[in-house]
PDB file of C-alpha atoms in Angstrom:
ATOM      1  CA  MET A 280       0.000   0.000   0.000  1.00 42.00           C
ATOM      2  CA  ASP A 281       1.293   3.468  -0.885  1.00 47.00           C
ATOM      3  CA  ASP A 282       1.878   5.441   2.309  1.00 47.00           C
ATOM      4  CA  ALA A 283       1.666   8.678   0.297  1.00 52.00           C
ATOM      5  CA  PHE A 284      -2.110   8.372   0.546  1.00 63.00           C
ATOM      6  CA  PRO A 285      -3.281   8.095   4.165  1.00 73.00           C
ATOM      7  CA  VAL A 286      -6.761   6.772   4.888  1.00 84.00           C
ATOM      8  CA  GLU A 287      -8.683  10.020   5.181  1.00 83.00           C
ATOM      9  CA  VAL A 288     -12.347   9.763   6.142  1.00 87.00           C
ATOM     10  CA  GLU A 289     -14.809  12.367   4.927  1.00 84.00           C
ATOM     11  CA  PRO A 290     -16.334  14.478   7.748  1.00 86.00           C
ATOM     12  CA  THR A 291     -19.835  13.376   6.717  1.00 83.00           C
ATOM     13  CA  VAL A 292     -18.775   9.717   6.835  1.00 88.00           C
ATOM     14  CA  ARG A 293     -17.116  10.190  10.216  1.00 89.00           C
ATOM     15  CA  ALA A 294     -20.204  11.943  11.587  1.00 84.00           C
ATOM     16  CA  TYR A 295     -22.527   9.217  10.317  1.00 83.00           C
ATOM     17  CA  ALA A 296     -20.292   6.440  11.646  1.00 88.00           C
ATOM     18  CA  GLY A 297     -20.194   8.185  15.020  1.00 87.00           C
ATOM     19  CA  SER A 298     -23.982   8.301  15.103  1.00 83.00           C
ATOM     20  CA  LEU A 299     -24.056   4.482  14.843  1.00 84.00           C
ATOM     21  CA  GLY A 300     -22.365   4.077  18.219  1.00 89.00           C
ATOM     22  CA  ALA A 301     -19.926   1.252  18.951  1.00 91.00           C
ATOM     23  CA  ALA A 302     -20.324  -0.414  15.528  1.00 89.00           C
ATOM     24  CA  GLY A 303     -19.477   2.814  13.741  1.00 89.00           C
ATOM     25  CA  ARG A 304     -16.465   3.473  15.958  1.00 91.00           C
ATOM     26  CA  ARG A 305     -15.162  -0.054  15.354  1.00 92.00           C
ATOM     27  CA  TRP A 306     -15.462   0.464  11.601  1.00 92.00           C
ATOM     28  CA  LEU A 307     -13.508   3.735  11.798  1.00 92.00           C
ATOM     29  CA  ASP A 308     -10.807   2.215  14.017  1.00 92.00           C
ATOM     30  CA  SER A 309     -10.310  -0.787  11.725  1.00 92.00           C
ATOM     31  CA  LEU A 310     -10.621   1.041   8.402  1.00 93.00           C
ATOM     32  CA  ALA A 311      -6.910   1.528   7.668  1.00 93.00           C
ATOM     33  CA  GLY A 312      -6.221  -2.177   8.170  1.00 94.00           C
ATOM     34  CA  ALA A 313      -9.269  -3.151   6.135  1.00 94.00           C
ATOM     35  CA  VAL A 314      -8.174  -1.007   3.181  1.00 95.00           C
ATOM     36  CA  GLU A 315      -4.652  -2.438   3.319  1.00 95.00           C
ATOM     37  CA  ARG A 316      -5.961  -6.018   3.456  1.00 96.00           C
ATOM     38  CA  GLN A 317      -8.367  -5.515   0.558  1.00 96.00           C
ATOM     39  CA  CYS A 318      -5.677  -3.932  -1.606  1.00 96.00           C
ATOM     40  CA  ARG A 319      -3.343  -6.808  -0.843  1.00 96.00           C
ATOM     41  CA  ASP A 320      -5.934  -9.516  -1.511  1.00 97.00           C
ATOM     42  CA  TRP A 321      -7.114  -7.970  -4.775  1.00 97.00           C
ATOM     43  CA  GLU A 322      -3.621  -6.861  -5.869  1.00 97.00           C
ATOM     44  CA  LEU A 323      -4.427  -3.165  -5.943  1.00 97.00           C
ATOM     45  CA  GLN A 324      -2.211  -0.085  -5.677  1.00 96.00           C
ATOM     46  CA  ARG A 325      -4.101   2.522  -3.700  1.00 95.00           C
ATOM     47  CA  GLY A 326      -4.436   6.101  -4.889  1.00 93.00           C
ATOM     48  CA  GLU A 327      -6.171   9.183  -3.581  1.00 91.00           C
ATOM     49  CA  ALA A 328      -9.420   9.067  -1.632  1.00 90.00           C
ATOM     50  CA  LEU A 329     -12.586  10.291  -3.360  1.00 88.00           C
ATOM     51  CA  THR A 330     -14.934  12.783  -1.748  1.00 81.00           C
ATOM     52  CA  GLY A 331     -18.693  13.053  -1.660  1.00 71.00           C
ATOM     53  CA  GLY A 332     -19.745   9.839   0.089  1.00 74.00           C
ATOM     54  CA  SER A 333     -21.644   9.601   3.358  1.00 78.00           C
ATOM     55  CA  ARG A 334     -21.477   5.925   4.384  1.00 85.00           C
ATOM     56  CA  SER A 335     -18.237   4.522   2.976  1.00 90.00           C
ATOM     57  CA  TYR A 336     -14.554   5.012   2.236  1.00 93.00           C
ATOM     58  CA  VAL A 337     -13.832   5.278  -1.491  1.00 93.00           C
ATOM     59  CA  CYS A 338     -10.480   5.602  -3.229  1.00 93.00           C
ATOM     60  CA  ARG A 339      -8.931   5.253  -6.652  1.00 95.00           C
ATOM     61  CA  VAL A 340      -6.809   2.161  -7.245  1.00 97.00           C
ATOM     62  CA  THR A 341      -4.648   0.627  -9.959  1.00 97.00           C
ATOM     63  CA  ARG A 342      -5.142  -3.082 -10.718  1.00 97.00           C
ATOM     64  CA  ALA A 343      -2.369  -5.586 -11.292  1.00 96.00           C
ATOM     65  CA  ASP A 344      -2.933  -5.335 -15.066  1.00 95.00           C
ATOM     66  CA  GLY A 345      -2.508  -1.552 -14.930  1.00 95.00           C
ATOM     67  CA  GLY A 346      -6.205  -0.797 -15.266  1.00 95.00           C
ATOM     68  CA  ARG A 347      -7.814   1.969 -13.232  1.00 96.00           C
ATOM     69  CA  ALA A 348     -10.673   1.251 -10.839  1.00 97.00           C
ATOM     70  CA  VAL A 349     -12.344   2.424  -7.632  1.00 97.00           C
ATOM     71  CA  LEU A 350     -12.380   0.593  -4.300  1.00 96.00           C
ATOM     72  CA  LYS A 351     -15.240   1.095  -1.872  1.00 94.00           C
ATOM     73  CA  LEU A 352     -15.444  -0.124   1.729  1.00 94.00           C
ATOM     74  CA  ALA A 353     -18.882   0.514   3.187  1.00 90.00           C
ATOM     75  CA  LEU A 354     -20.145   0.815   6.729  1.00 88.00           C
ATOM     76  CA  PRO A 355     -21.730  -2.439   7.961  1.00 79.00           C
ATOM     77  CA  GLU A 356     -25.417  -1.811   7.288  1.00 78.00           C
ATOM     78  CA  PRO A 357     -28.262  -3.989   5.946  1.00 73.00           C
ATOM     79  CA  ALA A 358     -28.630  -1.593   3.003  1.00 75.00           C
ATOM     80  CA  LEU A 359     -25.260  -2.763   1.672  1.00 81.00           C
ATOM     81  CA  THR A 360     -26.751  -6.103   0.576  1.00 84.00           C
ATOM     82  CA  ALA A 361     -29.424  -4.365  -1.508  1.00 88.00           C
ATOM     83  CA  GLN A 362     -26.827  -2.059  -3.049  1.00 90.00           C
ATOM     84  CA  MET A 363     -24.563  -4.895  -4.133  1.00 91.00           C
ATOM     85  CA  SER A 364     -27.522  -6.913  -5.404  1.00 92.00           C
ATOM     86  CA  THR A 365     -28.827  -3.989  -7.477  1.00 95.00           C
ATOM     87  CA  LEU A 366     -25.446  -3.241  -9.039  1.00 96.00           C
ATOM     88  CA  LEU A 367     -24.815  -6.888  -9.897  1.00 95.00           C
ATOM     89  CA  ALA A 368     -28.293  -7.301 -11.387  1.00 95.00           C
ATOM     90  CA  ALA A 369     -27.941  -4.105 -13.455  1.00 96.00           C
ATOM     91  CA  GLN A 370     -24.773  -5.355 -15.166  1.00 95.00           C
ATOM     92  CA  GLY A 371     -23.786  -1.789 -15.991  1.00 96.00           C
ATOM     93  CA  GLN A 372     -27.193  -0.747 -17.388  1.00 97.00           C
ATOM     94  CA  GLY A 373     -27.552   2.792 -16.033  1.00 98.00           C
ATOM     95  CA  TYR A 374     -25.235   1.890 -13.153  1.00 98.00           C
ATOM     96  CA  VAL A 375     -21.503   1.626 -12.490  1.00 98.00           C
ATOM     97  CA  ARG A 376     -19.975  -1.720 -13.470  1.00 97.00           C
ATOM     98  CA  VAL A 377     -18.843  -4.003 -10.611  1.00 97.00           C
ATOM     99  CA  LEU A 378     -15.514  -5.743 -11.202  1.00 97.00           C
ATOM    100  CA  ARG A 379     -15.233  -7.645  -7.899  1.00 96.00           C
ATOM    101  CA  HIS A 380     -17.209  -7.769  -4.669  1.00 95.00           C
ATOM    102  CA  ASP A 381     -16.895  -9.177  -1.163  1.00 94.00           C
ATOM    103  CA  PRO A 382     -20.162  -8.841   0.809  1.00 89.00           C
ATOM    104  CA  GLY A 383     -18.577 -10.080   4.040  1.00 89.00           C
ATOM    105  CA  ARG A 384     -16.122  -7.193   4.044  1.00 92.00           C
ATOM    106  CA  GLY A 385     -18.479  -4.644   2.503  1.00 91.00           C
ATOM    107  CA  ALA A 386     -16.006  -4.248  -0.365  1.00 94.00           C
ATOM    108  CA  LEU A 387     -16.685  -3.327  -3.981  1.00 95.00           C
ATOM    109  CA  LEU A 388     -14.234  -2.889  -6.844  1.00 97.00           C
ATOM    110  CA  MET A 389     -15.855  -0.809  -9.586  1.00 97.00           C
ATOM    111  CA  GLU A 390     -15.008   0.766 -12.903  1.00 97.00           C
ATOM    112  CA  ALA A 391     -13.321   4.156 -12.692  1.00 97.00           C
ATOM    113  CA  LEU A 392     -15.678   7.051 -13.428  1.00 96.00           C
ATOM    114  CA  GLY A 393     -15.274  10.747 -14.052  1.00 93.00           C
ATOM    115  CA  PRO A 394     -16.809  13.683 -12.168  1.00 91.00           C
ATOM    116  CA  SER A 395     -20.478  13.962 -11.289  1.00 92.00           C
ATOM    117  CA  ALA A 396     -22.962  16.214 -13.065  1.00 89.00           C
ATOM    118  CA  GLU A 397     -23.142  18.298  -9.884  1.00 81.00           C
ATOM    119  CA  LYS A 398     -21.047  21.202 -11.197  1.00 75.00           C
ATOM    120  CA  ASP A 399     -23.084  21.658 -14.356  1.00 71.00           C
ATOM    121  CA  HIS A 400     -24.960  24.925 -13.852  1.00 74.00           C
ATOM    122  CA  ASP A 401     -27.463  24.271 -16.655  1.00 90.00           C
ATOM    123  CA  LEU A 402     -30.154  22.914 -14.354  1.00 93.00           C
ATOM    124  CA  PRO A 403     -32.703  21.913 -17.024  1.00 93.00           C
ATOM    125  CA  ALA A 404     -29.950  19.957 -18.816  1.00 95.00           C
ATOM    126  CA  VAL A 405     -28.946  18.217 -15.580  1.00 96.00           C
ATOM    127  CA  LEU A 406     -32.561  17.235 -14.896  1.00 97.00           C
ATOM    128  CA  ALA A 407     -32.947  15.903 -18.454  1.00 97.00           C
ATOM    129  CA  LEU A 408     -29.748  13.867 -18.045  1.00 97.00           C
ATOM    130  CA  THR A 409     -30.954  12.529 -14.696  1.00 97.00           C
ATOM    131  CA  ALA A 410     -34.309  11.462 -16.131  1.00 98.00           C
ATOM    132  CA  GLU A 411     -32.783   9.727 -19.165  1.00 98.00           C
ATOM    133  CA  THR A 412     -30.216   7.858 -17.059  1.00 98.00           C
ATOM    134  CA  LEU A 413     -32.876   6.804 -14.564  1.00 98.00           C
ATOM    135  CA  LYS A 414     -34.971   5.321 -17.370  1.00 98.00           C
ATOM    136  CA  ARG A 415     -32.045   3.021 -18.136  1.00 97.00           C
ATOM    137  CA  ALA A 416     -31.415   2.202 -14.469  1.00 97.00           C
ATOM    138  CA  TRP A 417     -35.089   1.324 -13.989  1.00 97.00           C
ATOM    139  CA  GLN A 418     -34.666  -1.637 -16.363  1.00 95.00           C
ATOM    140  CA  VAL A 419     -33.066  -3.788 -13.640  1.00 92.00           C
ATOM    141  CA  PRO A 420     -35.106  -7.041 -13.507  1.00 90.00           C
ATOM    142  CA  PRO A 421     -36.614  -7.361  -9.989  1.00 88.00           C
ATOM    143  CA  GLU A 422     -36.222 -11.133 -10.072  1.00 86.00           C
ATOM    144  CA  ARG A 423     -32.433 -10.724 -10.177  1.00 85.00           C
ATOM    145  CA  CYS A 424     -32.306  -8.698  -6.955  1.00 82.00           C
ATOM    146  CA  ALA A 425     -32.108 -10.068  -3.426  1.00 74.00           C
ATOM    147  CA  LEU A 426     -34.892  -7.920  -1.975  1.00 70.00           C
ATOM    148  CA  PRO A 427     -35.868  -8.155   1.695  1.00 63.00           C
ATOM    149  CA  GLY A 428     -39.091 -10.059   2.270  1.00 57.00           C
ATOM    150  CA  GLU A 429     -42.223  -8.142   3.231  1.00 58.00           C
ATOM    151  CA  ALA A 430     -40.482  -4.759   2.985  1.00 70.00           C
ATOM    152  CA  GLU A 431     -42.839  -1.903   3.831  1.00 86.00           C
ATOM    153  CA  HIS A 432     -43.627   0.774   1.259  1.00 95.00           C
ATOM    154  CA  LYS A 433     -41.309   3.778   1.302  1.00 96.00           C
ATOM    155  CA  ALA A 434     -44.184   6.092   2.210  1.00 97.00           C
ATOM    156  CA  ALA A 435     -44.772   4.154   5.428  1.00 96.00           C
ATOM    157  CA  SER A 436     -41.112   4.203   6.461  1.00 95.00           C
ATOM    158  CA  LEU A 437     -40.773   7.935   5.723  1.00 97.00           C
ATOM    159  CA  LEU A 438     -43.975   8.670   7.632  1.00 97.00           C
ATOM    160  CA  ALA A 439     -42.563   6.882  10.670  1.00 96.00           C
ATOM    161  CA  LEU A 440     -39.184   8.592  10.309  1.00 96.00           C
ATOM    162  CA  VAL A 441     -40.650  12.091  10.092  1.00 97.00           C
ATOM    163  CA  ARG A 442     -43.032  11.499  12.964  1.00 95.00           C
ATOM    164  CA  ASP A 443     -40.354  10.007  15.220  1.00 95.00           C
ATOM    165  CA  LEU A 444     -37.543  12.488  14.530  1.00 95.00           C
ATOM    166  CA  ALA A 445     -39.746  15.594  14.565  1.00 94.00           C
ATOM    167  CA  GLY A 446     -41.044  14.772  18.035  1.00 84.00           C
ATOM    168  CA  GLU A 447     -42.712  17.746  19.716  1.00 80.00           C
ATOM    169  CA  ASN A 448     -40.663  20.402  17.914  1.00 83.00           C
ATOM    170  CA  ARG A 449     -43.291  23.092  17.267  1.00 85.00           C
ATOM    171  CA  GLU A 450     -40.890  25.267  15.275  1.00 89.00           C
ATOM    172  CA  ILE A 451     -41.146  22.885  12.330  1.00 93.00           C
ATOM    173  CA  GLN A 452     -44.760  21.828  12.855  1.00 95.00           C
ATOM    174  CA  ALA A 453     -46.048  23.246   9.562  1.00 96.00           C
ATOM    175  CA  VAL A 454     -43.540  21.432   7.335  1.00 97.00           C
ATOM    176  CA  VAL A 455     -43.889  18.224   9.327  1.00 97.00           C
ATOM    177  CA  GLU A 456     -47.685  18.246   8.972  1.00 97.00           C
ATOM    178  CA  GLN A 457     -47.390  18.807   5.233  1.00 97.00           C
ATOM    179  CA  ALA A 458     -44.843  15.988   4.906  1.00 98.00           C
ATOM    180  CA  LEU A 459     -47.059  13.617   6.872  1.00 97.00           C
ATOM    181  CA  ARG A 460     -50.069  14.463   4.679  1.00 98.00           C
ATOM    182  CA  TYR A 461     -48.049  13.663   1.583  1.00 98.00           C
ATOM    183  CA  ALA A 462     -46.788  10.425   3.131  1.00 98.00           C
ATOM    184  CA  HIS A 463     -50.384   9.329   3.746  1.00 98.00           C
ATOM    185  CA  GLU A 464     -51.346  10.221   0.172  1.00 98.00           C
ATOM    186  CA  ARG A 465     -48.404   8.294  -1.318  1.00 98.00           C
ATOM    187  CA  TRP A 466     -49.300   5.317   0.881  1.00 97.00           C
ATOM    188  CA  GLU A 467     -52.914   5.361  -0.296  1.00 97.00           C
ATOM    189  CA  ALA A 468     -51.768   5.666  -3.940  1.00 97.00           C
ATOM    190  CA  ARG A 469     -49.256   2.796  -3.792  1.00 96.00           C
ATOM    191  CA  ASP A 470     -49.541   0.510  -6.798  1.00 96.00           C
ATOM    192  CA  PRO A 471     -47.623  -2.806  -6.922  1.00 94.00           C
ATOM    193  CA  ALA A 472     -48.271  -3.036 -10.655  1.00 96.00           C
ATOM    194  CA  ARG A 473     -46.205   0.118 -11.258  1.00 97.00           C
ATOM    195  CA  GLN A 474     -43.370  -0.633  -8.853  1.00 96.00           C
ATOM    196  CA  ILE A 475     -39.836  -1.096 -10.178  1.00 96.00           C
ATOM    197  CA  ILE A 476     -36.379  -1.426  -8.654  1.00 95.00           C
ATOM    198  CA  VAL A 477     -35.710   2.240  -7.903  1.00 97.00           C
ATOM    199  CA  HIS A 478     -32.260   3.654  -7.232  1.00 97.00           C
ATOM    200  CA  GLY A 479     -33.484   5.148  -3.961  1.00 96.00           C
ATOM    201  CA  ASP A 480     -31.004   8.055  -3.779  1.00 95.00           C
ATOM    202  CA  PRO A 481     -30.427   9.380  -7.327  1.00 97.00           C
ATOM    203  CA  HIS A 482     -29.223  12.876  -6.419  1.00 94.00           C
ATOM    204  CA  VAL A 483     -26.901  14.551  -8.900  1.00 94.00           C
ATOM    205  CA  GLY A 484     -23.824  13.728  -6.814  1.00 92.00           C
ATOM    206  CA  ASN A 485     -24.501  10.032  -7.506  1.00 94.00           C
ATOM    207  CA  LEU A 486     -24.619  10.613 -11.279  1.00 96.00           C
ATOM    208  CA  LEU A 487     -21.069  10.196 -12.629  1.00 96.00           C
ATOM    209  CA  ARG A 488     -19.566  10.410 -16.104  1.00 96.00           C
ATOM    210  CA  VAL A 489     -18.265   7.226 -17.724  1.00 97.00           C
ATOM    211  CA  GLU A 490     -14.784   7.153 -19.220  1.00 93.00           C
ATOM    212  CA  GLY A 491     -15.333   6.573 -22.912  1.00 90.00           C
ATOM    213  CA  THR A 492     -18.460   4.977 -24.368  1.00 93.00           C
ATOM    214  CA  ARG A 493     -20.071   1.677 -23.514  1.00 94.00           C
ATOM    215  CA  ILE A 494     -23.357  -0.205 -23.677  1.00 95.00           C
ATOM    216  CA  GLY A 495     -25.647   0.697 -20.787  1.00 95.00           C
ATOM    217  CA  ALA A 496     -24.247   4.218 -20.456  1.00 97.00           C
ATOM    218  CA  GLU A 497     -25.732   5.822 -23.559  1.00 96.00           C
ATOM    219  CA  THR A 498     -26.238   9.163 -21.789  1.00 97.00           C
ATOM    220  CA  GLY A 499     -22.546   9.269 -20.930  1.00 97.00           C
ATOM    221  CA  TYR A 500     -23.350   8.957 -17.229  1.00 97.00           C
ATOM    222  CA  VAL A 501     -24.272   6.201 -14.773  1.00 98.00           C
ATOM    223  CA  PHE A 502     -25.473   6.070 -11.193  1.00 98.00           C
ATOM    224  CA  VAL A 503     -23.545   4.855  -8.153  1.00 95.00           C
ATOM    225  CA  ASP A 504     -24.643   3.952  -4.605  1.00 92.00           C
ATOM    226  CA  PRO A 505     -28.166   2.584  -5.196  1.00 95.00           C
ATOM    227  CA  GLU A 506     -30.365   1.601  -2.263  1.00 92.00           C
ATOM    228  CA  GLY A 507     -32.387  -0.765  -4.454  1.00 93.00           C
ATOM    229  CA  PHE A 508     -36.000  -1.429  -3.433  1.00 93.00           C
ATOM    230  CA  LEU A 509     -39.445  -1.618  -5.001  1.00 95.00           C
ATOM    231  CA  CYS A 510     -41.389   1.613  -5.387  1.00 96.00           C
ATOM    232  CA  GLU A 511     -43.176   3.709  -8.004  1.00 98.00           C
ATOM    233  CA  PRO A 512     -40.805   5.575 -10.376  1.00 98.00           C
ATOM    234  CA  GLU A 513     -42.001   8.974  -9.142  1.00 98.00           C
ATOM    235  CA  TYR A 514     -40.121   8.300  -5.912  1.00 98.00           C
ATOM    236  CA  ASP A 515     -36.730   8.426  -7.632  1.00 98.00           C
ATOM    237  CA  LEU A 516     -37.680  11.587  -9.490  1.00 98.00           C
ATOM    238  CA  GLY A 517     -38.729  13.222  -6.232  1.00 98.00           C
ATOM    239  CA  VAL A 518     -35.390  12.361  -4.629  1.00 98.00           C
ATOM    240  CA  ALA A 519     -33.566  13.768  -7.658  1.00 97.00           C
ATOM    241  CA  LEU A 520     -35.278  17.133  -7.023  1.00 97.00           C
ATOM    242  CA  ARG A 521     -34.682  17.093  -3.262  1.00 96.00           C
ATOM    243  CA  GLY A 522     -31.501  19.183  -3.393  1.00 93.00           C
ATOM    244  CA  TRP A 523     -30.579  22.524  -4.935  1.00 93.00           C
ATOM    245  CA  ASN A 524     -31.089  24.222  -1.550  1.00 95.00           C
ATOM    246  CA  SER A 525     -28.900  27.287  -2.159  1.00 94.00           C
ATOM    247  CA  HIS A 526     -30.528  27.865  -5.537  1.00 94.00           C
ATOM    248  CA  LEU A 527     -34.026  27.677  -4.055  1.00 96.00           C
ATOM    249  CA  LEU A 528     -33.213  29.942  -1.113  1.00 96.00           C
ATOM    250  CA  ALA A 529     -32.118  32.606  -3.594  1.00 96.00           C
ATOM    251  CA  SER A 530     -35.240  32.164  -5.739  1.00 96.00           C
ATOM    252  CA  ASP A 531     -38.113  34.658  -5.755  1.00 96.00           C
ATOM    253  CA  ASP A 532     -40.627  31.832  -6.226  1.00 97.00           C
ATOM    254  CA  PRO A 533     -39.116  28.494  -5.184  1.00 97.00           C
ATOM    255  CA  GLN A 534     -42.453  26.694  -5.298  1.00 97.00           C
ATOM    256  CA  ALA A 535     -42.984  27.624  -8.949  1.00 97.00           C
ATOM    257  CA  GLU A 536     -39.447  26.465  -9.756  1.00 97.00           C
ATOM    258  CA  VAL A 537     -39.851  23.073  -8.129  1.00 98.00           C
ATOM    259  CA  ARG A 538     -43.288  22.605  -9.724  1.00 98.00           C
ATOM    260  CA  GLY A 539     -41.667  23.347 -13.072  1.00 98.00           C
ATOM    261  CA  TRP A 540     -38.955  20.750 -12.387  1.00 98.00           C
ATOM    262  CA  CYS A 541     -41.636  18.196 -11.532  1.00 98.00           C
ATOM    263  CA  ASP A 542     -43.411  18.913 -14.814  1.00 98.00           C
ATOM    264  CA  GLN A 543     -40.156  18.527 -16.767  1.00 98.00           C
ATOM    265  CA  MET A 544     -39.333  15.195 -15.128  1.00 98.00           C
ATOM    266  CA  ALA A 545     -42.883  13.899 -15.570  1.00 98.00           C
ATOM    267  CA  GLN A 546     -42.919  14.744 -19.283  1.00 98.00           C
ATOM    268  CA  ALA A 547     -39.516  13.096 -19.790  1.00 98.00           C
ATOM    269  CA  THR A 548     -40.550   9.851 -18.079  1.00 98.00           C
ATOM    270  CA  GLY A 549     -44.318   9.572 -18.569  1.00 98.00           C
ATOM    271  CA  THR A 550     -45.016   9.891 -14.840  1.00 98.00           C
ATOM    272  CA  ASP A 551     -47.254  11.969 -12.545  1.00 98.00           C
ATOM    273  CA  PRO A 552     -45.968  15.483 -11.668  1.00 98.00           C
ATOM    274  CA  GLU A 553     -48.091  15.737  -8.511  1.00 98.00           C
ATOM    275  CA  ALA A 554     -46.704  12.456  -7.188  1.00 98.00           C
ATOM    276  CA  ILE A 555     -43.170  13.717  -7.905  1.00 98.00           C
ATOM    277  CA  TRP A 556     -43.963  16.947  -6.035  1.00 98.00           C
ATOM    278  CA  GLN A 557     -45.260  15.073  -2.996  1.00 98.00           C
ATOM    279  CA  TRP A 558     -42.273  12.722  -2.902  1.00 98.00           C
ATOM    280  CA  THR A 559     -39.754  15.554  -3.245  1.00 98.00           C
ATOM    281  CA  TYR A 560     -41.361  17.525  -0.413  1.00 98.00           C
ATOM    282  CA  LEU A 561     -41.547  14.462   1.819  1.00 98.00           C
ATOM    283  CA  GLU A 562     -37.929  13.590   1.003  1.00 98.00           C
ATOM    284  CA  ARG A 563     -36.762  17.146   1.704  1.00 98.00           C
ATOM    285  CA  VAL A 564     -38.308  17.141   5.173  1.00 98.00           C
ATOM    286  CA  SER A 565     -37.275  13.581   6.055  1.00 98.00           C
ATOM    287  CA  THR A 566     -33.716  14.232   4.842  1.00 97.00           C
ATOM    288  CA  GLY A 567     -33.469  17.409   6.900  1.00 97.00           C
ATOM    289  CA  LEU A 568     -34.559  15.565  10.022  1.00 96.00           C
ATOM    290  CA  TYR A 569     -32.402  12.518   9.274  1.00 94.00           C
ATOM    291  CA  VAL A 570     -29.078  14.240   8.614  1.00 91.00           C
ATOM    292  CA  GLY A 571     -29.651  16.536  11.576  1.00 91.00           C
ATOM    293  CA  HIS A 572     -30.182  13.491  13.783  1.00 90.00           C
ATOM    294  CA  HIS A 573     -27.028  11.843  12.405  1.00 83.00           C
ATOM    295  CA  GLY A 574     -24.577  14.596  13.285  1.00 83.00           C
ATOM    296  CA  LEU A 575     -25.126  17.240  10.580  1.00 85.00           C
ATOM    297  CA  PRO A 576     -27.559  19.770  12.123  1.00 91.00           C
ATOM    298  CA  LYS A 577     -26.581  22.705   9.887  1.00 93.00           C
ATOM    299  CA  LEU A 578     -27.186  20.715   6.732  1.00 93.00           C
ATOM    300  CA  GLY A 579     -30.465  19.414   8.117  1.00 94.00           C
ATOM    301  CA  ALA A 580     -31.635  22.936   8.930  1.00 95.00           C
ATOM    302  CA  LEU A 581     -30.974  23.985   5.330  1.00 96.00           C
ATOM    303  CA  TYR A 582     -33.337  21.320   3.954  1.00 97.00           C
ATOM    304  CA  LEU A 583     -36.033  22.342   6.435  1.00 97.00           C
ATOM    305  CA  GLU A 584     -35.628  26.036   5.642  1.00 97.00           C
ATOM    306  CA  VAL A 585     -36.316  25.340   1.974  1.00 97.00           C
ATOM    307  CA  ALA A 586     -39.284  23.162   2.960  1.00 98.00           C
ATOM    308  CA  PHE A 587     -40.777  26.174   4.782  1.00 96.00           C
ATOM    309  CA  ARG A 588     -40.409  28.262   1.621  1.00 97.00           C
ATOM    310  CA  LEU A 589     -42.172  25.586  -0.435  1.00 97.00           C
ATOM    311  CA  LEU A 590     -45.321  25.654   1.678  1.00 93.00           C
ATOM    312  CA  ALA A 591     -48.348  26.904  -0.201  1.00 69.00           C
TER     313      ALA A 591
END
């Protein structure tokens, strides 16, 4: 292992690991040894760490044959199984290609990718790219994925999360009530016939450029870090519109902007703009509460501030 590149953990990853208690601390303490062992076992030369993750350590590596790749070591969570299963089932269709994997160690070796679409300031173009890439990612056959049995619908889990983390905080009562109303509506509208394997977290930071051209990456980009579960496609589109906080705080009419984004995504994918709107509002509130609870209160407050501005 090259000592020129120490194992540096992103602040967001460290904060999340710390919020997991003893298991998270053990993962942090053993990470350097785990990276060294994985590089040795897979004959990898480690390069610089990559930024932007929240639940894993990711770095560039060089393989024994000289090829470039990316090594990921994830925190020990149940969601890791669904992520690996989704990526393997996708076989590079709309998703990053997996070269090797070790579920017991939470390790993935993946194709090297370029930067995300995050820095592209042409927002309509970014949304169009997101929608087109999602349509490819949605083609993952459900029968190939190891899905948990009797998993509850995402609306039910988000309803419980918002209700539990909001508690009796009256300062955010209005946005919480709106989020809970939307969660109930999405629960009542659930439709097993329309459910697909969604990405689960397709924000623009998870949309990365491929190096060169290949089958399955016709847009020039693919997604990384899927959560992989059954839901209606509008859920993914709502998550994709969950961000852009600074942009919306500077907007004179943020609600009109987000409604316009929902319309654009719906037209591009043949889906329901109102369902996208409800999911994106629910996701904005639940994300604000969740990241605040897991050690990032300033970031959480930003999501909730935008949610206040989006109230009718």
